[in-house]
Amino acid sequence: MTDPGALRCSDADREEVAERLRRAAGDGRLTLGELEQRLEAAYAARTYADLAPITNDLPATDATLANGRGRPRNETPRRGPERISAVFSGESR
């Protein structure tokens, strides 16, 4: 049986790690320098074993931070697209 860490990761896997890093930086867990270094490592990763150490000191998943409603404490509920209408009226003298 093949070691799961030895399997090649996909672009989607790398992007998922990158998004997690961006959220961590936004939460103040990473400095901008750390974010840049880790993003470079994430995009250069070839296997799952390469991706693992990039996030090993961050909380495991958003679910571990959930407030009981299935979302992180600092995240507002996401909604679908909103429609905004504006009506402009002219002014005449």
Tab-separated table of N, CA and C in Angstrom:
chain	number	residue	atom	x	y	z
A	1	MET	N	0.842	-1.179	0.000
A	1	MET	CA	0.000	0.000	0.000
A	1	MET	C	0.888	1.243	0.000
A	2	THR	N	0.517	2.235	-0.794
A	2	THR	CA	1.276	3.471	-0.924
A	2	THR	C	1.033	4.383	0.267
A	3	ASP	N	2.102	5.021	0.723
A	3	ASP	CA	1.999	6.004	1.795
A	3	ASP	C	1.170	7.190	1.281
A	4	PRO	N	0.080	7.564	1.975
A	4	PRO	CA	-0.758	8.667	1.497
A	4	PRO	C	0.020	9.978	1.319
A	5	GLY	N	1.017	10.197	2.146
A	5	GLY	CA	1.821	11.413	2.029
A	5	GLY	C	2.643	11.465	0.763
A	6	ALA	N	2.893	10.310	0.175
A	6	ALA	CA	3.698	10.250	-1.040
A	6	ALA	C	2.877	10.515	-2.300
A	7	LEU	N	1.558	10.566	-2.163
A	7	LEU	CA	0.704	10.814	-3.317
A	7	LEU	C	0.831	12.259	-3.775
A	8	ARG	N	0.732	12.469	-5.057
A	8	ARG	CA	0.810	13.814	-5.627
A	8	ARG	C	-0.424	14.623	-5.255
A	9	CYS	N	-0.199	15.875	-4.879
A	9	CYS	CA	-1.319	16.762	-4.567
A	9	CYS	C	-1.741	17.497	-5.835
A	10	SER	N	-2.965	17.962	-5.843
A	10	SER	CA	-3.514	18.648	-7.007
A	10	SER	C	-3.416	20.162	-6.834
A	11	ASP	N	-3.704	20.878	-7.914
A	11	ASP	CA	-3.761	22.337	-7.829
A	11	ASP	C	-4.821	22.769	-6.824
A	12	ALA	N	-5.933	22.046	-6.802
A	12	ALA	CA	-7.004	22.368	-5.844
A	12	ALA	C	-6.522	22.176	-4.404
A	13	ASP	N	-5.726	21.138	-4.150
A	13	ASP	CA	-5.176	20.912	-2.803
A	13	ASP	C	-4.262	22.061	-2.404
A	14	ARG	N	-3.406	22.499	-3.347
A	14	ARG	CA	-2.496	23.610	-3.062
A	14	ARG	C	-3.278	24.894	-2.807
A	15	GLU	N	-4.324	25.125	-3.586
A	15	GLU	CA	-5.128	26.333	-3.413
A	15	GLU	C	-5.884	26.308	-2.085
A	16	GLU	N	-6.329	25.134	-1.656
A	16	GLU	CA	-7.004	25.007	-0.365
A	16	GLU	C	-6.058	25.373	0.779
A	17	VAL	N	-4.823	24.905	0.703
A	17	VAL	CA	-3.824	25.249	1.722
A	17	VAL	C	-3.535	26.749	1.673
A	18	ALA	N	-3.412	27.306	0.476
A	18	ALA	CA	-3.146	28.736	0.341
A	18	ALA	C	-4.267	29.566	0.958
A	19	GLU	N	-5.503	29.167	0.733
A	19	GLU	CA	-6.633	29.890	1.315
A	19	GLU	C	-6.613	29.795	2.836
A	20	ARG	N	-6.270	28.639	3.337
A	20	ARG	CA	-6.161	28.454	4.798
A	20	ARG	C	-5.079	29.367	5.368
A	21	LEU	N	-3.968	29.497	4.640
A	21	LEU	CA	-2.888	30.387	5.078
A	21	LEU	C	-3.344	31.845	5.058
A	22	ARG	N	-4.077	32.227	4.027
A	22	ARG	CA	-4.570	33.603	3.951
A	22	ARG	C	-5.523	33.913	5.106
A	23	ARG	N	-6.384	32.964	5.435
A	23	ARG	CA	-7.289	33.162	6.580
A	23	ARG	C	-6.481	33.292	7.873
A	24	ALA	N	-5.459	32.460	8.026
A	24	ALA	CA	-4.627	32.510	9.233
A	24	ALA	C	-3.924	33.854	9.337
A	25	ALA	N	-3.447	34.374	8.227
A	25	ALA	CA	-2.798	35.691	8.238
A	25	ALA	C	-3.821	36.772	8.574
A	26	GLY	N	-5.007	36.670	8.033
A	26	GLY	CA	-6.072	37.622	8.328
A	26	GLY	C	-6.487	37.598	9.790
A	27	ASP	N	-6.372	36.426	10.412
A	27	ASP	CA	-6.703	36.281	11.834
A	27	ASP	C	-5.553	36.719	12.735
A	28	GLY	N	-4.405	37.049	12.144
A	28	GLY	CA	-3.248	37.468	12.931
A	28	GLY	C	-2.375	36.319	13.388
A	29	ARG	N	-2.574	35.134	12.858
A	29	ARG	CA	-1.768	33.973	13.239
A	29	ARG	C	-0.426	33.937	12.519
A	30	LEU	N	-0.341	34.574	11.351
A	30	LEU	CA	0.884	34.614	10.560
A	30	LEU	C	1.215	36.058	10.208
A	31	THR	N	2.496	36.373	10.167
A	31	THR	CA	2.915	37.680	9.672
A	31	THR	C	2.884	37.641	8.150
A	32	LEU	N	2.989	38.794	7.527
A	32	LEU	CA	2.995	38.823	6.065
A	32	LEU	C	4.204	38.087	5.503
A	33	GLY	N	5.341	38.170	6.189
A	33	GLY	CA	6.536	37.443	5.758
A	33	GLY	C	6.334	35.936	5.823
A	34	GLU	N	5.728	35.487	6.918
A	34	GLU	CA	5.438	34.054	7.054
A	34	GLU	C	4.443	33.599	5.994
A	35	LEU	N	3.440	34.420	5.748
A	35	LEU	CA	2.449	34.084	4.726
A	35	LEU	C	3.124	33.914	3.377
A	36	GLU	N	3.984	34.840	3.014
A	36	GLU	CA	4.673	34.777	1.719
A	36	GLU	C	5.518	33.510	1.601
A	37	GLN	N	6.279	33.196	2.644
A	37	GLN	CA	7.124	31.993	2.626
A	37	GLN	C	6.281	30.730	2.496
A	38	ARG	N	5.207	30.672	3.248
A	38	ARG	CA	4.377	29.468	3.227
A	38	ARG	C	3.603	29.329	1.926
A	39	LEU	N	3.179	30.460	1.356
A	39	LEU	CA	2.493	30.384	0.064
A	39	LEU	C	3.439	29.852	-1.013
A	40	GLU	N	4.683	30.320	-0.995
A	40	GLU	CA	5.673	29.810	-1.951
A	40	GLU	C	5.843	28.309	-1.796
A	41	ALA	N	5.940	27.854	-0.545
A	41	ALA	CA	6.097	26.418	-0.287
A	41	ALA	C	4.854	25.643	-0.720
A	42	ALA	N	3.671	26.210	-0.485
A	42	ALA	CA	2.433	25.526	-0.860
A	42	ALA	C	2.342	25.347	-2.366
A	43	TYR	N	2.641	26.407	-3.106
A	43	TYR	CA	2.538	26.320	-4.564
A	43	TYR	C	3.650	25.475	-5.180
A	44	ALA	N	4.752	25.271	-4.446
A	44	ALA	CA	5.837	24.423	-4.937
A	44	ALA	C	5.667	22.960	-4.517
A	45	ALA	N	4.724	22.685	-3.627
A	45	ALA	CA	4.527	21.319	-3.114
A	45	ALA	C	4.144	20.361	-4.233
A	46	ARG	N	4.689	19.159	-4.143
A	46	ARG	CA	4.364	18.113	-5.115
A	46	ARG	C	3.518	17.009	-4.506
A	47	THR	N	3.705	16.763	-3.205
A	47	THR	CA	2.991	15.672	-2.545
A	47	THR	C	2.258	16.203	-1.315
A	48	TYR	N	1.374	15.350	-0.779
A	48	TYR	CA	0.681	15.721	0.460
A	48	TYR	C	1.670	15.876	1.610
A	49	ALA	N	2.735	15.108	1.592
A	49	ALA	CA	3.757	15.232	2.633
A	49	ALA	C	4.442	16.595	2.566
A	50	ASP	N	4.541	17.176	1.382
A	50	ASP	CA	5.105	18.517	1.245
A	50	ASP	C	4.158	19.574	1.811
A	51	LEU	N	2.858	19.340	1.683
A	51	LEU	CA	1.874	20.306	2.161
A	51	LEU	C	1.691	20.276	3.678
A	52	ALA	N	1.833	19.114	4.273
A	52	ALA	CA	1.525	18.943	5.705
A	52	ALA	C	2.267	19.905	6.626
A	53	PRO	N	3.590	20.065	6.516
A	53	PRO	CA	4.274	20.939	7.473
A	53	PRO	C	3.964	22.420	7.319
A	54	ILE	N	3.383	22.802	6.209
A	54	ILE	CA	3.088	24.210	5.964
A	54	ILE	C	2.003	24.724	6.907
A	55	THR	N	1.104	23.849	7.317
A	55	THR	CA	-0.013	24.257	8.178
A	55	THR	C	-0.052	23.520	9.511
A	56	ASN	N	1.019	22.790	9.850
A	56	ASN	CA	0.954	21.945	11.054
A	56	ASN	C	0.849	22.731	12.359
A	57	ASP	N	1.176	24.026	12.364
A	57	ASP	CA	1.045	24.807	13.598
A	57	ASP	C	-0.195	25.700	13.606
A	58	LEU	N	-1.088	25.458	12.638
A	58	LEU	CA	-2.352	26.201	12.578
A	58	LEU	C	-3.481	25.305	13.049
A	59	PRO	N	-4.606	25.882	13.498
A	59	PRO	CA	-5.734	25.047	13.896
A	59	PRO	C	-6.103	24.085	12.766
A	60	ALA	N	-6.513	22.882	13.131
A	60	ALA	CA	-6.724	21.799	12.163
A	60	ALA	C	-7.691	22.164	11.051
A	61	THR	N	-8.893	22.621	11.383
A	61	THR	CA	-9.891	22.971	10.369
A	61	THR	C	-10.769	24.060	10.915
A	62	ASP	N	-11.577	24.619	10.046
A	62	ASP	CA	-12.562	25.593	10.504
A	62	ASP	C	-13.521	24.966	11.491
A	63	ALA	N	-13.772	23.664	11.342
A	63	ALA	CA	-14.707	22.980	12.236
A	63	ALA	C	-14.209	23.014	13.682
A	64	THR	N	-12.887	23.025	13.883
A	64	THR	CA	-12.360	23.070	15.249
A	64	THR	C	-12.603	24.430	15.880
A	65	LEU	N	-12.876	25.434	15.065
A	65	LEU	CA	-13.136	26.770	15.574
A	65	LEU	C	-14.626	27.105	15.569
A	66	ALA	N	-15.421	26.152	15.179
A	66	ALA	CA	-16.845	26.418	14.998
A	66	ALA	C	-17.511	26.813	16.306
A	67	ASN	N	-18.500	27.640	16.178
A	67	ASN	CA	-19.215	28.110	17.360
A	67	ASN	C	-20.498	27.326	17.584
A	68	GLY	N	-20.572	26.152	17.019
A	68	GLY	CA	-21.760	25.347	17.183
A	68	GLY	C	-22.741	25.501	16.038
A	69	ARG	N	-22.480	26.434	15.154
A	69	ARG	CA	-23.353	26.645	14.004
A	69	ARG	C	-22.640	26.308	12.706
A	70	GLY	N	-21.518	25.618	12.796
A	70	GLY	CA	-20.825	25.177	11.600
A	70	GLY	C	-19.987	26.225	10.903
A	71	ARG	N	-19.625	27.297	11.598
A	71	ARG	CA	-18.749	28.284	10.979
A	71	ARG	C	-17.783	28.823	12.034
A	72	PRO	N	-16.631	29.335	11.621
A	72	PRO	CA	-15.680	29.888	12.575
A	72	PRO	C	-16.292	31.060	13.332
A	73	ARG	N	-15.784	31.317	14.502
A	73	ARG	CA	-16.312	32.389	15.356
A	73	ARG	C	-16.250	33.747	14.687
A	74	ASN	N	-15.192	34.000	13.930
A	74	ASN	CA	-14.993	35.332	13.371
A	74	ASN	C	-15.578	35.491	11.979
A	75	GLU	N	-16.307	34.517	11.495
A	75	GLU	CA	-16.847	34.588	10.142
A	75	GLU	C	-18.350	34.771	10.176
A	76	THR	N	-18.826	35.718	9.406
A	76	THR	CA	-20.259	35.941	9.316
A	76	THR	C	-20.869	34.939	8.341
A	77	PRO	N	-22.148	34.685	8.456
A	77	PRO	CA	-22.773	33.744	7.522
A	77	PRO	C	-22.621	34.242	6.089
A	78	ARG	N	-22.400	33.318	5.181
A	78	ARG	CA	-22.265	33.688	3.776
A	78	ARG	C	-23.618	33.627	3.110
A	79	ARG	N	-23.863	34.599	2.267
A	79	ARG	CA	-25.110	34.652	1.535
A	79	ARG	C	-24.809	34.564	0.057
A	80	GLY	N	-25.845	34.302	-0.682
A	80	GLY	CA	-25.707	34.297	-2.122
A	80	GLY	C	-25.549	35.715	-2.639
A	81	PRO	N	-25.442	35.869	-3.941
A	81	PRO	CA	-25.292	37.205	-4.506
A	81	PRO	C	-26.507	38.073	-4.189
A	82	GLU	N	-26.255	39.333	-3.996
A	82	GLU	CA	-27.326	40.270	-3.709
A	82	GLU	C	-27.589	41.121	-4.939
A	83	ARG	N	-28.818	41.509	-5.104
A	83	ARG	CA	-29.169	42.410	-6.195
A	83	ARG	C	-29.363	43.790	-5.595
A	84	ILE	N	-28.656	44.745	-6.148
A	84	ILE	CA	-28.757	46.126	-5.681
A	84	ILE	C	-29.272	46.964	-6.839
A	85	SER	N	-30.296	47.743	-6.563
A	85	SER	CA	-30.859	48.630	-7.580
A	85	SER	C	-30.713	50.047	-7.118
A	86	ALA	N	-30.418	50.921	-8.054
A	86	ALA	CA	-30.317	52.343	-7.740
A	86	ALA	C	-31.133	53.107	-8.759
A	87	VAL	N	-31.829	54.109	-8.284
A	87	VAL	CA	-32.622	54.948	-9.169
A	87	VAL	C	-32.093	56.361	-9.037
A	88	PHE	N	-31.699	56.902	-10.154
A	88	PHE	CA	-31.160	58.260	-10.163
A	88	PHE	C	-32.219	59.173	-10.762
A	89	SER	N	-32.424	60.284	-10.127
A	89	SER	CA	-33.377	61.237	-10.679
A	89	SER	C	-32.629	62.491	-11.089
A	90	GLY	N	-33.133	63.105	-12.085
A	90	GLY	CA	-32.515	64.346	-12.550
A	90	GLY	C	-33.036	65.542	-11.782
A	91	GLU	N	-32.302	66.605	-11.827
A	91	GLU	CA	-32.706	67.843	-11.177
A	91	GLU	C	-32.713	68.927	-12.249
A	92	SER	N	-33.747	69.681	-12.258
A	92	SER	CA	-33.785	70.770	-13.247
A	92	SER	C	-34.172	72.063	-12.578
A	93	ARG	N	-33.719	73.166	-13.170
A	93	ARG	CA	-34.042	74.489	-12.634
A	93	ARG	C	-34.801	75.255	-13.644
